[in-house]
XYZ file of C-alpha atoms in Angstrom:
700
model
C 6.483 23.067 -19.693
C 7.195 23.425 -23.359
C 3.821 22.326 -24.582
C 1.297 24.822 -25.995
C -2.262 25.077 -24.798
C -4.575 23.300 -27.293
C -8.227 22.863 -26.817
C -10.675 21.330 -29.379
C -14.032 22.360 -30.192
C -15.773 20.194 -27.529
C -19.449 20.478 -28.919
C -19.420 20.074 -32.682
C -22.418 22.243 -33.286
C -25.194 23.929 -31.236
C -28.211 21.885 -30.693
C -31.314 23.142 -32.430
C -33.392 25.172 -29.848
C -36.286 27.420 -29.590
C -34.188 30.657 -29.907
C -31.463 31.945 -32.164
C -28.964 33.615 -29.851
C -27.916 36.062 -32.698
C -31.182 37.742 -32.746
C -32.476 37.272 -29.262
C -31.353 39.268 -26.244
C -30.260 36.961 -23.309
C -32.235 39.095 -20.853
C -35.237 38.385 -22.934
C -34.466 34.759 -23.018
C -34.215 34.581 -19.190
C -37.401 36.372 -18.728
C -39.044 34.009 -21.090
C -37.716 31.057 -19.093
C -39.100 32.359 -15.941
C -42.652 33.070 -17.590
C -42.784 29.660 -19.432
C -43.470 26.211 -18.446
C -43.598 22.594 -19.684
C -41.455 21.674 -22.562
C -41.202 25.475 -23.610
C -39.341 26.052 -20.226
C -37.079 23.037 -20.695
C -36.032 24.072 -24.269
C -35.315 27.635 -23.015
C -33.209 26.370 -20.078
C -31.147 24.309 -22.515
C -30.747 27.345 -24.815
C -29.609 29.288 -21.730
C -27.020 26.445 -20.940
C -25.825 26.497 -24.449
C -25.311 30.211 -24.385
C -23.151 30.309 -21.063
C -21.118 27.201 -22.460
C -18.433 29.930 -23.709
C -18.693 32.371 -20.972
C -19.656 30.757 -17.680
C -19.462 27.003 -17.122
C -20.995 26.856 -13.780
C -24.182 28.940 -15.057
C -24.370 26.667 -17.880
C -24.144 23.627 -15.770
C -27.062 25.192 -13.335
C -29.387 25.612 -16.226
C -28.749 22.160 -17.728
C -29.383 20.556 -14.138
C -32.668 22.639 -14.008
C -33.678 21.372 -17.445
C -32.813 17.712 -16.417
C -35.093 17.956 -13.175
C -38.166 19.300 -15.172
C -37.618 16.845 -18.108
C -37.567 13.859 -15.375
C -40.672 14.922 -13.871
C -42.546 15.323 -17.352
C -40.795 12.090 -18.742
C -39.577 14.107 -21.677
C -36.990 11.865 -23.033
C -35.324 14.213 -25.548
C -35.160 16.912 -22.852
C -33.554 14.460 -20.512
C -30.850 13.678 -23.176
C -30.170 17.227 -24.131
C -29.732 18.263 -20.495
C -27.392 15.358 -19.627
C -25.270 16.233 -22.787
C -24.816 19.706 -21.590
C -24.110 18.776 -18.152
C -21.404 16.500 -19.581
C -19.901 19.371 -21.450
C -19.938 21.749 -18.622
C -18.585 19.124 -16.145
C -15.648 18.538 -18.708
C -14.637 22.298 -18.780
C -14.635 22.029 -14.996
C -12.536 19.194 -14.884
C -15.085 16.462 -13.592
C -14.026 13.958 -16.157
C -15.702 10.733 -14.600
C -18.811 12.412 -14.042
C -19.078 13.973 -17.316
C -18.451 10.667 -19.094
C -21.315 9.047 -17.071
C -23.727 11.752 -18.251
C -22.431 11.437 -21.871
C -23.086 7.622 -21.819
C -26.480 8.128 -20.393
C -27.407 10.771 -22.981
C -26.218 8.304 -25.835
C -28.433 5.642 -24.770
C -31.423 7.954 -24.876
C -30.247 9.547 -28.137
C -30.014 6.108 -29.735
C -33.520 5.211 -28.579
C -34.864 8.310 -30.212
C -32.866 7.630 -33.415
C -31.121 11.054 -32.904
C -27.918 10.083 -34.736
C -26.366 13.468 -35.058
C -26.504 14.191 -31.243
C -24.928 10.593 -30.812
C -22.281 11.504 -33.081
C -21.628 14.757 -31.104
C -21.549 12.960 -27.903
C -19.062 10.327 -29.105
C -16.828 13.318 -30.025
C -17.052 14.841 -26.596
C -16.280 11.643 -24.918
C -13.201 11.082 -27.178
C -11.830 14.519 -26.049
C -12.236 13.437 -22.333
C -10.404 10.199 -23.103
C -7.480 12.227 -24.878
C -7.415 14.442 -21.858
C -6.925 11.401 -19.684
C -4.172 9.954 -21.881
C -6.320 7.050 -22.925
C -5.363 7.252 -26.592
C -6.970 3.978 -27.763
C -10.520 5.004 -26.374
C -10.252 8.434 -27.787
C -9.433 7.100 -31.304
C -12.327 4.623 -30.915
C -14.789 7.459 -30.108
C -13.785 10.003 -32.762
C -13.977 7.339 -35.412
C -17.596 6.501 -34.363
C -18.468 10.046 -34.513
C -16.833 10.633 -37.675
C -18.566 7.765 -39.455
C -22.018 8.777 -38.110
C -21.623 12.319 -39.232
C -20.305 11.213 -42.778
C -23.356 9.133 -42.964
C -25.649 12.102 -42.276
C -23.489 14.383 -44.354
C -23.270 16.768 -41.375
C -20.465 19.038 -42.629
C -19.956 21.497 -39.647
C -19.733 18.465 -37.344
C -17.378 16.498 -39.771
C -15.223 19.606 -39.762
C -15.088 19.812 -35.893
C -14.488 16.163 -35.547
C -11.622 16.275 -38.204
C -10.111 18.885 -36.241
C -10.204 16.874 -32.895
C -8.535 13.880 -34.620
C -5.607 16.421 -35.818
C -5.347 17.276 -32.273
C -4.712 13.511 -31.356
C -2.121 13.033 -34.106
C -0.418 16.232 -32.857
C -0.229 14.890 -29.301
C 1.410 11.874 -30.754
C 3.946 14.125 -32.722
C 2.857 12.826 -36.009
C 2.713 16.352 -37.489
C 2.094 15.706 -41.138
C -0.878 13.815 -40.488
C -2.070 16.179 -37.816
C -1.660 19.164 -40.653
C -3.539 17.079 -43.131
C -6.625 16.672 -40.795
C -6.384 20.452 -39.708
C -6.367 21.621 -43.266
C -9.458 19.362 -44.144
C -11.308 20.732 -41.150
C -10.381 24.328 -42.082
C -11.552 24.033 -45.611
C -14.791 22.692 -44.639
C -15.320 25.501 -42.109
C -14.525 28.118 -44.426
C -17.015 27.032 -46.898
C -19.543 27.093 -44.205
C -18.444 30.491 -42.896
C -18.397 29.653 -39.135
C -16.141 32.083 -37.595
C -15.694 30.589 -34.205
C -14.905 27.176 -35.690
C -12.432 28.734 -38.178
C -10.683 30.354 -35.320
C -10.163 27.080 -33.625
C -8.562 25.476 -36.658
C -6.356 28.593 -37.312
C -5.198 28.280 -33.665
C -4.556 24.550 -33.795
C -2.409 24.987 -36.933
C -0.418 27.804 -35.036
C 0.182 25.285 -32.258
C 1.451 22.779 -34.796
C 3.874 25.141 -36.100
C 4.820 26.081 -32.511
C 5.550 22.498 -31.667
C 8.025 22.329 -34.566
C 9.743 25.525 -33.679
C 8.538 27.318 -36.568
C 7.748 30.519 -34.766
C 7.041 32.985 -37.733
C 4.197 30.776 -38.870
C 2.886 29.952 -35.543
C 2.592 33.730 -34.486
C 0.629 34.419 -37.864
C -1.921 31.790 -37.128
C -2.282 32.758 -33.499
C -2.818 36.367 -34.192
C -5.410 35.369 -37.178
C -7.314 33.372 -34.509
C -7.212 35.997 -31.840
C -8.597 38.580 -34.247
C -11.595 36.366 -35.087
C -12.307 35.515 -31.402
C -12.236 39.023 -30.414
C -14.615 39.925 -33.157
C -17.357 37.396 -32.027
C -16.486 37.933 -28.206
C -15.374 34.201 -27.654
C -13.917 34.540 -24.022
C -12.660 31.184 -23.720
C -11.124 31.276 -27.384
C -9.498 34.938 -26.466
C -7.883 33.374 -23.223
C -6.586 30.307 -25.357
C -5.061 32.691 -27.957
C -3.305 34.990 -25.314
C -1.791 31.717 -23.701
C -0.476 30.632 -26.848
C 1.022 33.929 -27.697
C 2.652 33.961 -24.128
C 4.341 30.509 -25.117
C 5.539 31.978 -28.182
C 7.098 35.084 -26.334
C 8.640 32.808 -23.665
C 10.324 30.817 -26.478
C 11.890 34.058 -27.714
C 12.875 35.100 -24.178
C 10.468 37.908 -24.168
C 9.566 37.191 -20.555
C 7.820 40.548 -19.488
C 5.403 40.083 -22.724
C 4.690 36.631 -21.919
C 3.681 37.553 -18.430
C 1.480 40.180 -19.901
C -0.408 37.693 -22.006
C -0.718 35.168 -19.358
C -2.185 37.764 -16.797
C -4.860 38.723 -19.398
C -5.749 35.029 -19.950
C -5.770 34.172 -16.300
C -8.539 36.925 -15.677
C -10.760 35.730 -18.386
C -10.282 32.099 -17.165
C -11.357 32.977 -13.501
C -14.303 35.071 -15.065
C -15.582 32.096 -16.949
C -14.426 29.242 -14.339
C -12.244 27.501 -16.900
C -10.336 25.129 -14.488
C -8.222 23.363 -17.133
C -7.324 26.887 -18.555
C -6.402 28.149 -15.160
C -4.284 25.242 -14.428
C -2.311 25.719 -17.668
C -1.944 29.491 -17.216
C -0.546 29.013 -13.728
C 1.957 26.581 -14.742
C 3.078 28.964 -17.697
C 3.406 31.674 -15.082
C 5.424 29.659 -12.665
C 7.761 28.489 -15.388
C 8.565 32.098 -16.491
C 9.410 32.904 -12.859
C 11.781 30.211 -12.925
C 13.339 31.449 -16.119
C 13.575 34.951 -14.444
C 15.416 33.199 -11.361
C 12.372 34.010 -8.948
C 12.137 30.470 -7.209
C 10.160 31.534 -4.334
C 7.445 33.240 -6.567
C 7.463 30.186 -9.038
C 7.079 27.803 -6.139
C 3.996 29.461 -4.742
C 2.014 29.453 -7.935
C 3.026 26.128 -9.130
C 2.054 24.187 -5.935
C -1.170 25.611 -6.464
C -1.234 24.554 -10.061
C 0.062 21.032 -9.100
C -2.771 20.502 -6.505
C -5.451 21.625 -8.949
C -3.940 19.197 -11.697
C -4.135 16.312 -9.330
C -7.686 16.967 -8.336
C -8.648 16.857 -12.126
C -6.397 13.906 -12.810
C -5.383 14.868 -16.403
C -1.984 13.319 -17.137
C -1.187 16.211 -19.458
C -1.841 18.831 -16.757
C 0.056 16.826 -14.078
C 3.130 16.388 -16.493
C 3.274 20.302 -17.013
C 2.928 21.057 -13.391
C 5.467 18.315 -12.013
C 8.038 19.540 -14.494
C 8.109 23.035 -13.307
C 7.646 22.289 -9.722
C 10.511 19.711 -9.551
C 12.785 22.327 -11.157
C 11.811 24.854 -8.344
C 12.563 22.447 -5.594
C 15.960 21.248 -7.229
C 16.848 25.244 -7.370
C 15.808 25.596 -3.597
C 18.063 22.351 -2.762
C 14.664 20.595 -1.752
C 15.833 17.474 -3.533
C 13.571 15.143 -1.394
C 10.571 16.952 -2.826
C 11.951 17.192 -6.522
C 12.837 13.567 -6.881
C 9.195 12.196 -6.657
C 7.907 14.837 -8.969
C 10.407 14.082 -11.750
C 9.343 10.439 -11.455
C 5.644 11.577 -11.701
C 6.418 13.585 -14.548
C 7.980 10.825 -16.670
C 5.201 8.480 -15.649
C 2.688 10.981 -16.996
C 4.624 11.428 -20.176
C 4.705 7.751 -20.674
C 0.842 7.560 -20.316
C 0.326 10.193 -22.960
C 2.959 9.305 -25.553
C 4.179 5.521 -26.014
C 5.162 3.610 -29.023
C 1.821 1.541 -28.409
C -0.454 4.266 -28.540
C 1.387 5.884 -31.789
C 1.095 2.559 -33.343
C -2.695 2.016 -32.574
C -3.373 5.574 -33.747
C -1.645 5.432 -37.033
C -3.270 1.843 -37.605
C -6.849 3.055 -36.873
C -6.348 6.191 -39.071
C -5.203 4.240 -42.030
C -8.031 1.700 -41.589
C -10.513 4.758 -41.668
C -8.803 6.217 -44.807
C -8.839 2.759 -46.401
C -12.581 2.129 -45.776
C -13.260 5.699 -47.087
C -11.384 4.972 -50.365
C -12.810 1.477 -50.576
C -16.186 3.015 -50.403
C -15.443 5.575 -53.253
C -14.078 2.708 -55.417
C -17.242 0.584 -54.843
C -19.182 3.549 -55.943
C -17.042 4.311 -58.997
C -17.215 0.519 -59.888
C -20.865 0.573 -59.641
C -21.170 3.656 -61.980
C -18.740 2.047 -64.433
C -20.776 -1.158 -64.351
C -24.051 0.645 -65.280
C -22.262 2.527 -67.964
C -20.746 -0.777 -69.465
C -24.447 -2.206 -69.300
C -25.877 0.768 -71.193
C -22.940 0.427 -73.850
C -23.801 -3.290 -74.344
C -27.511 -2.510 -74.703
C -26.703 -0.032 -77.431
C -24.428 -2.271 -79.406
C -27.076 -4.995 -79.146
C -29.792 -2.493 -80.626
C -27.390 -1.692 -83.448
C -26.538 -5.393 -84.070
C -30.241 -6.399 -84.042
C -31.244 -3.446 -86.384
C -28.741 -4.163 -89.113
C -28.177 -8.244 -88.792
C -30.451 -10.407 -90.542
C -30.871 -14.159 -91.134
C -27.976 -16.253 -90.792
C -25.591 -13.578 -89.626
C -27.686 -12.883 -86.761
C -27.696 -16.358 -85.838
C -24.023 -16.825 -86.172
C -23.272 -13.643 -83.978
C -25.608 -14.779 -81.251
C -24.006 -18.312 -81.221
C -20.535 -16.931 -80.750
C -21.845 -14.689 -77.990
C -23.449 -17.664 -76.217
C -20.117 -19.868 -76.603
C -18.172 -17.014 -75.143
C -20.313 -16.635 -72.266
C -20.488 -20.354 -71.605
C -16.659 -20.488 -71.789
C -16.232 -17.490 -69.475
C -18.660 -18.831 -67.079
C -16.768 -22.178 -67.085
C -13.571 -20.600 -66.477
C -15.134 -18.400 -63.567
C -16.580 -21.572 -62.085
C -13.209 -23.239 -62.093
C -11.617 -20.412 -60.178
C -14.441 -20.221 -57.880
C -14.115 -23.799 -57.251
C -10.504 -23.613 -56.570
C -10.792 -20.490 -54.233
C -13.389 -22.516 -52.345
C -10.975 -25.323 -51.778
C -8.357 -22.958 -50.620
C -10.683 -21.333 -48.171
C -12.015 -24.579 -46.670
C -8.305 -25.761 -46.208
C -7.470 -22.413 -44.456
C -10.404 -22.696 -42.448
C -9.622 -26.303 -41.444
C -6.160 -25.093 -40.351
C -7.582 -22.338 -38.279
C -9.966 -24.597 -36.639
C -7.157 -27.079 -35.745
C -5.149 -24.141 -34.399
C -8.039 -22.868 -32.273
C -9.013 -26.249 -31.065
C -5.270 -26.702 -29.759
C -5.218 -23.495 -28.072
C -8.609 -24.191 -26.481
C -7.448 -27.584 -25.159
C -4.225 -25.908 -23.794
C -6.130 -23.479 -21.781
C -8.693 -26.185 -20.639
C -5.609 -28.223 -19.446
C -4.415 -25.153 -17.529
C -8.094 -24.808 -16.025
C -7.534 -28.425 -14.605
C -4.242 -27.500 -13.047
C -5.747 -24.637 -11.304
C -8.807 -26.551 -10.074
C -6.441 -29.124 -8.581
C -4.761 -26.102 -6.669
C -8.086 -24.505 -5.602
C -9.663 -26.017 -2.284
C -12.905 -27.992 -2.777
C -15.937 -25.778 -1.833
C -17.404 -28.673 0.088
C -15.210 -29.159 3.240
C -15.327 -32.179 5.464
C -13.296 -30.682 8.383
C -14.981 -30.089 11.612
C -13.228 -26.802 11.883
C -14.882 -25.452 8.743
C -17.967 -23.393 9.439
C -21.163 -23.516 7.296
C -20.219 -21.697 4.165
C -20.861 -21.063 0.321
C -18.496 -20.064 -2.289
C -19.765 -18.202 -5.350
C -16.996 -18.443 -7.921
C -17.542 -17.303 -11.521
C -14.319 -16.903 -13.716
C -14.597 -14.344 -16.728
C -12.609 -16.854 -19.003
C -11.813 -20.511 -18.789
C -9.261 -19.897 -16.181
C -9.485 -17.196 -13.458
C -7.328 -14.612 -11.866
C -9.566 -14.641 -8.716
C -8.999 -17.593 -6.320
C -10.211 -18.722 -2.719
C -7.909 -20.211 -0.236
C -8.402 -21.869 3.121
C -5.903 -23.471 5.729
C -6.188 -25.241 9.115
C -3.763 -25.024 12.049
C -4.520 -26.232 15.443
C -7.637 -24.350 16.522
C -7.436 -21.885 13.800
C -9.075 -21.701 10.459
C -7.912 -19.499 7.822
C -9.839 -18.367 4.678
C -9.251 -15.880 1.787
C -10.732 -14.270 -1.320
C -8.071 -13.062 -3.505
C -8.005 -11.094 -6.900
C -4.822 -11.244 -8.791
C -3.729 -8.620 -11.619
C -5.477 -9.592 -14.890
C -7.770 -12.440 -15.683
C -7.633 -15.307 -18.084
C -4.157 -17.106 -18.654
C -2.191 -14.299 -17.143
C -4.443 -14.044 -14.040
C -4.391 -17.871 -13.711
C -0.512 -17.807 -13.489
C -0.644 -15.109 -10.845
C -3.381 -17.109 -8.952
C -1.156 -20.335 -8.906
C 1.766 -18.400 -7.588
C -0.355 -16.787 -4.797
C -1.740 -20.323 -3.779
C 1.887 -21.663 -3.529
C 3.133 -18.493 -1.628
C 0.260 -18.576 0.892
C 0.716 -22.469 1.523
C 4.792 -21.739 1.784
C 4.073 -18.768 4.456
C 1.631 -20.934 6.603
C 3.811 -23.963 6.701
C 6.102 -22.617 9.374
C 5.447 -23.510 12.963
C 4.550 -20.125 14.213
C 0.778 -19.185 14.113
C 0.638 -15.902 12.097
C -1.976 -13.234 12.191
C -3.649 -12.296 8.865
C -1.644 -9.063 8.677
C 1.674 -10.842 9.242
C 0.625 -13.281 6.531
C -0.145 -10.427 4.063
C 3.181 -8.616 4.934
C 5.155 -11.811 4.129
C 3.129 -12.353 0.942
C 3.976 -8.962 -0.516
C 7.677 -9.686 0.435
C 7.445 -12.786 -1.582
C 5.747 -11.230 -4.528
C 8.355 -8.358 -4.684
C 11.045 -10.694 -4.318
C 9.970 -13.390 -6.762
C 8.678 -11.008 -9.402
C 11.815 -8.676 -9.070
C 9.713 -5.528 -8.482
C 11.699 -2.388 -7.956
C 11.393 1.350 -7.881
C 13.388 1.339 -11.224
C 10.834 -0.922 -12.935
C 7.486 0.945 -13.206
C 6.138 -1.506 -15.538
C 5.989 -4.443 -13.088
C 3.492 -3.910 -10.731
C 1.527 -7.276 -10.837
C 0.256 -8.333 -7.571
C -3.221 -9.022 -5.917
C -5.900 -7.592 -3.630
C -7.022 -9.899 -0.908
C -9.305 -10.259 2.056
C -7.992 -12.795 4.882
C -9.627 -13.989 8.003
C -8.473 -16.146 10.871
C -11.347 -17.815 12.996
C -10.667 -19.132 16.636
C -13.136 -22.201 16.477
C -13.156 -22.298 20.414
C -14.039 -18.829 21.320
C -15.330 -17.677 17.884
C -12.940 -14.600 17.848
C -11.818 -13.537 14.551
C -8.763 -11.612 13.110
C -8.647 -10.052 9.604
C -6.574 -7.940 7.175
C -7.132 -6.831 3.680
C -5.537 -5.216 0.817
C -8.150 -3.132 -1.162
C -10.852 -5.778 -0.595
C -13.115 -5.120 2.513
C -14.735 -7.515 5.172
C -18.555 -7.496 5.761
C -19.987 -8.644 9.081
C -23.857 -9.192 9.484
C -25.132 -9.286 13.063
C -28.948 -9.390 13.987
C -29.596 -7.665 10.627
C -26.992 -4.902 11.035
C -24.333 -4.760 8.568
C -20.738 -3.644 9.439
C -18.027 -2.876 6.725
C -14.358 -3.212 7.717
C -12.230 -1.049 5.395
C -9.156 -2.656 3.922
C -5.765 -1.064 3.599
C -5.843 0.915 0.320
C -2.715 -0.658 -1.031
C -2.218 -3.907 -2.944
C 0.267 -6.865 -2.552
C 2.957 -5.457 -4.623
C 5.882 -2.977 -4.600
C 5.212 0.603 -3.667
C 7.581 3.264 -2.600
C 6.391 3.447 0.861
C 5.877 -0.160 2.171
C 3.341 0.316 5.201
C 2.485 -2.645 7.227
C -0.897 -3.995 7.002
C -3.598 -3.360 9.584
C -4.630 -6.303 11.864
C -8.277 -6.059 12.997
C -9.697 -8.123 15.830
C -13.451 -8.990 16.648
C -15.520 -11.033 18.780
C -18.362 -13.021 17.083
C -21.477 -14.730 18.243
C -23.213 -17.684 17.129
C -25.155 -17.148 13.759
C -23.113 -14.166 12.863
C -22.190 -14.049 9.184
C -19.076 -12.887 7.558
C -18.714 -12.103 3.755
C -15.200 -11.959 1.805
C -15.252 -10.973 -1.848
C -13.273 -9.579 -4.783
C -14.377 -6.591 -6.791
C -15.721 -8.503 -9.879
C -19.301 -8.372 -8.539
C -19.737 -4.749 -7.886
C -17.824 -3.704 -11.074
C -19.913 -5.746 -13.462
C -21.798 -3.481 -15.953
C -25.494 -4.187 -16.667
C -29.103 -3.003 -16.045
C -31.270 -0.721 -17.940
C -28.552 1.833 -18.039
C -25.661 -0.463 -18.607
C -23.965 0.838 -15.388
C -21.927 -0.744 -12.674
C -23.641 -2.885 -9.903
C -21.603 -0.911 -7.243
C -20.612 -1.778 -3.667
C -23.674 -0.074 -2.194
C -25.883 -2.252 -3.979
C -23.908 -5.411 -3.249
C -24.114 -4.646 0.432
C -27.785 -3.976 0.308
C -28.092 -7.450 -1.316
C -26.182 -9.311 1.250
C -28.025 -7.543 4.149
C -31.393 -8.608 2.388
C -30.440 -12.225 1.922
C -28.701 -12.967 5.138
C -31.597 -14.429 6.784
C -31.788 -17.167 3.959
C -29.974 -20.393 4.139
C -26.271 -20.321 2.852
C -27.262 -22.436 -0.363
C -30.094 -20.055 -1.256
C -27.832 -16.959 -0.649
C -25.502 -18.522 -3.354
C -28.452 -18.926 -5.636
C -29.753 -15.385 -5.246
C -26.278 -14.019 -5.784
C -25.846 -16.009 -8.870
C -29.453 -15.191 -10.314
C -28.993 -11.517 -9.498
C -25.527 -11.238 -11.182
C -26.647 -13.080 -14.360
C -29.842 -10.991 -14.624
C -27.871 -7.762 -14.175
C -25.404 -8.697 -16.841
C -28.095 -9.653 -19.254
C -26.701 -9.790 -22.819
C -23.566 -7.743 -21.855
C -19.994 -9.633 -21.292
C -18.668 -10.534 -17.967
C -15.769 -7.886 -17.368
C -13.860 -9.596 -14.525
C -13.517 -12.785 -12.438
C -16.037 -13.073 -9.384
C -15.549 -14.613 -6.069
C -17.837 -14.053 -2.827
C -17.449 -16.422 0.231
C -20.138 -16.365 2.853
C -19.449 -17.944 6.361
C -22.005 -18.462 9.291
C -20.484 -18.822 12.651
């Protein structure tokens, strides 16, 4: 609850549109939009969307969606990309982060195709802010650096200034105050040169928040009021609300609670007017916290419960962290400890996701890498200049020498120069030869080390293959089937398992935590646990097997509610078939079951929890069905549906997988496997496989 409200300048610079809003009345623009058509109408809709970005996010979103529809009908690529960019911007402010990211990725793809590098840089910057809001620090840094490199290449100073500001915010979140102030000042200096009042206000506000975080209240108040003055001058409603919220936090720190509530009430009214969902949550959390300080727990509880629910809907770690801190305190004051304890746990979990040693290290490392590359580039330019000056100097000296030197003197001088050059070249060649030998020796050592590591992993693969069942079963109980198994790496975190007992046949598709070597270790444990569980005399139902499997994982991996870091486990789809009467029983952890009968597809949903520790250990649900001859069932892990690919490089998704299975169900099982394999490879194209894949099809 002590954090101050910071909000980066999300769109770096307004896109070039047909109208300049400083000179054109908004009513005139809306009238023009109604009367115009074609590309002119699209550009005016995008201009309206730009205009409302600082005053009404829902209106901005509506105009952008209309522009997208028209652009799609006209196949106007630039209009499609601009509209998706504005949709992403508005959805971000409305808290719809995942949908916003999808729109940004699609507009980047089109902007790259159209060679609109400036717009690509802006979209990277906006995506970085979303990742930052979700606590995904490494992804945020990666996208900020991508944006900054493109902008510096284009010498786009306004956009560079805004991007520097956002990187400063990221450093501030990691409590690296000196580095944050350095980036803020770089940003402010550039903005002041350009005279952009709105951008200057953002930097002044962020410098104020930096001083606030360090308890330097006099300096913080000075910068907050400077920012507020500029924002009122240009009627930046979102910015005014932000400045009021920050001044409220400052008053609260100084125990001026009535003044703080006044500021917050004014900010809340503006945020409701412009549909600023993130701002609304922050303001409500701050109001609730002041009620706590005023010893008004019932009033605090009502507003903080609403704030917490809104934060959960958006899914932002920073918002959830603030809301849980205040709400847990209220429940504690009201002696409702059973409600307070889970919120305290959630608060610390959110704090860890925002600030941890690894994030801080990566942030510092990438920031230093960027500064190093920038300095290296400057040094290279300076060296080129120095070399040119040196060459000119040598030419001048030669000219003077040739002018005054005659006969034998000129020949002697020339001979000396040649001998020195040959000697220098000889020495240089010796050094190059020595360096080449050293590089070759190091390369041989690296190649040997890599060969040893690869041999070790391949040996691990042979061990894993020895534990996996053979796809071609000779048992009479085993129905007609195929197994499509495609590991991401040499060894796999997915595995398939089968077991026969009396008249019953079991088969499962399992997805362990991770892939590669870590996933393979978990898969070998999973196979061992399943074999051990089913070695007892009792014939167990699938749900009973999953319950026992979860108990073994929790016990053997020492998972407790005190250790949040140990959540390794597995997702599974397990079926038991009675080979006499064709009845089946099934249970699943996160992975569903598909049954196809007479060209009709039925999906049986799994329990939405994994085989690992959780606070509420619910038993798994056992499902029973009666099948007929030629019915087909499919078990699978999530790797196929989650693979990125296609023209837009998006996920394949479960609906497409279900449609594909229904389409190929009438084909022989061997051909079904081939179609699944070819479809997957064609979809993936030149992209990397992101996860292990396992699909099992059985025909009764």
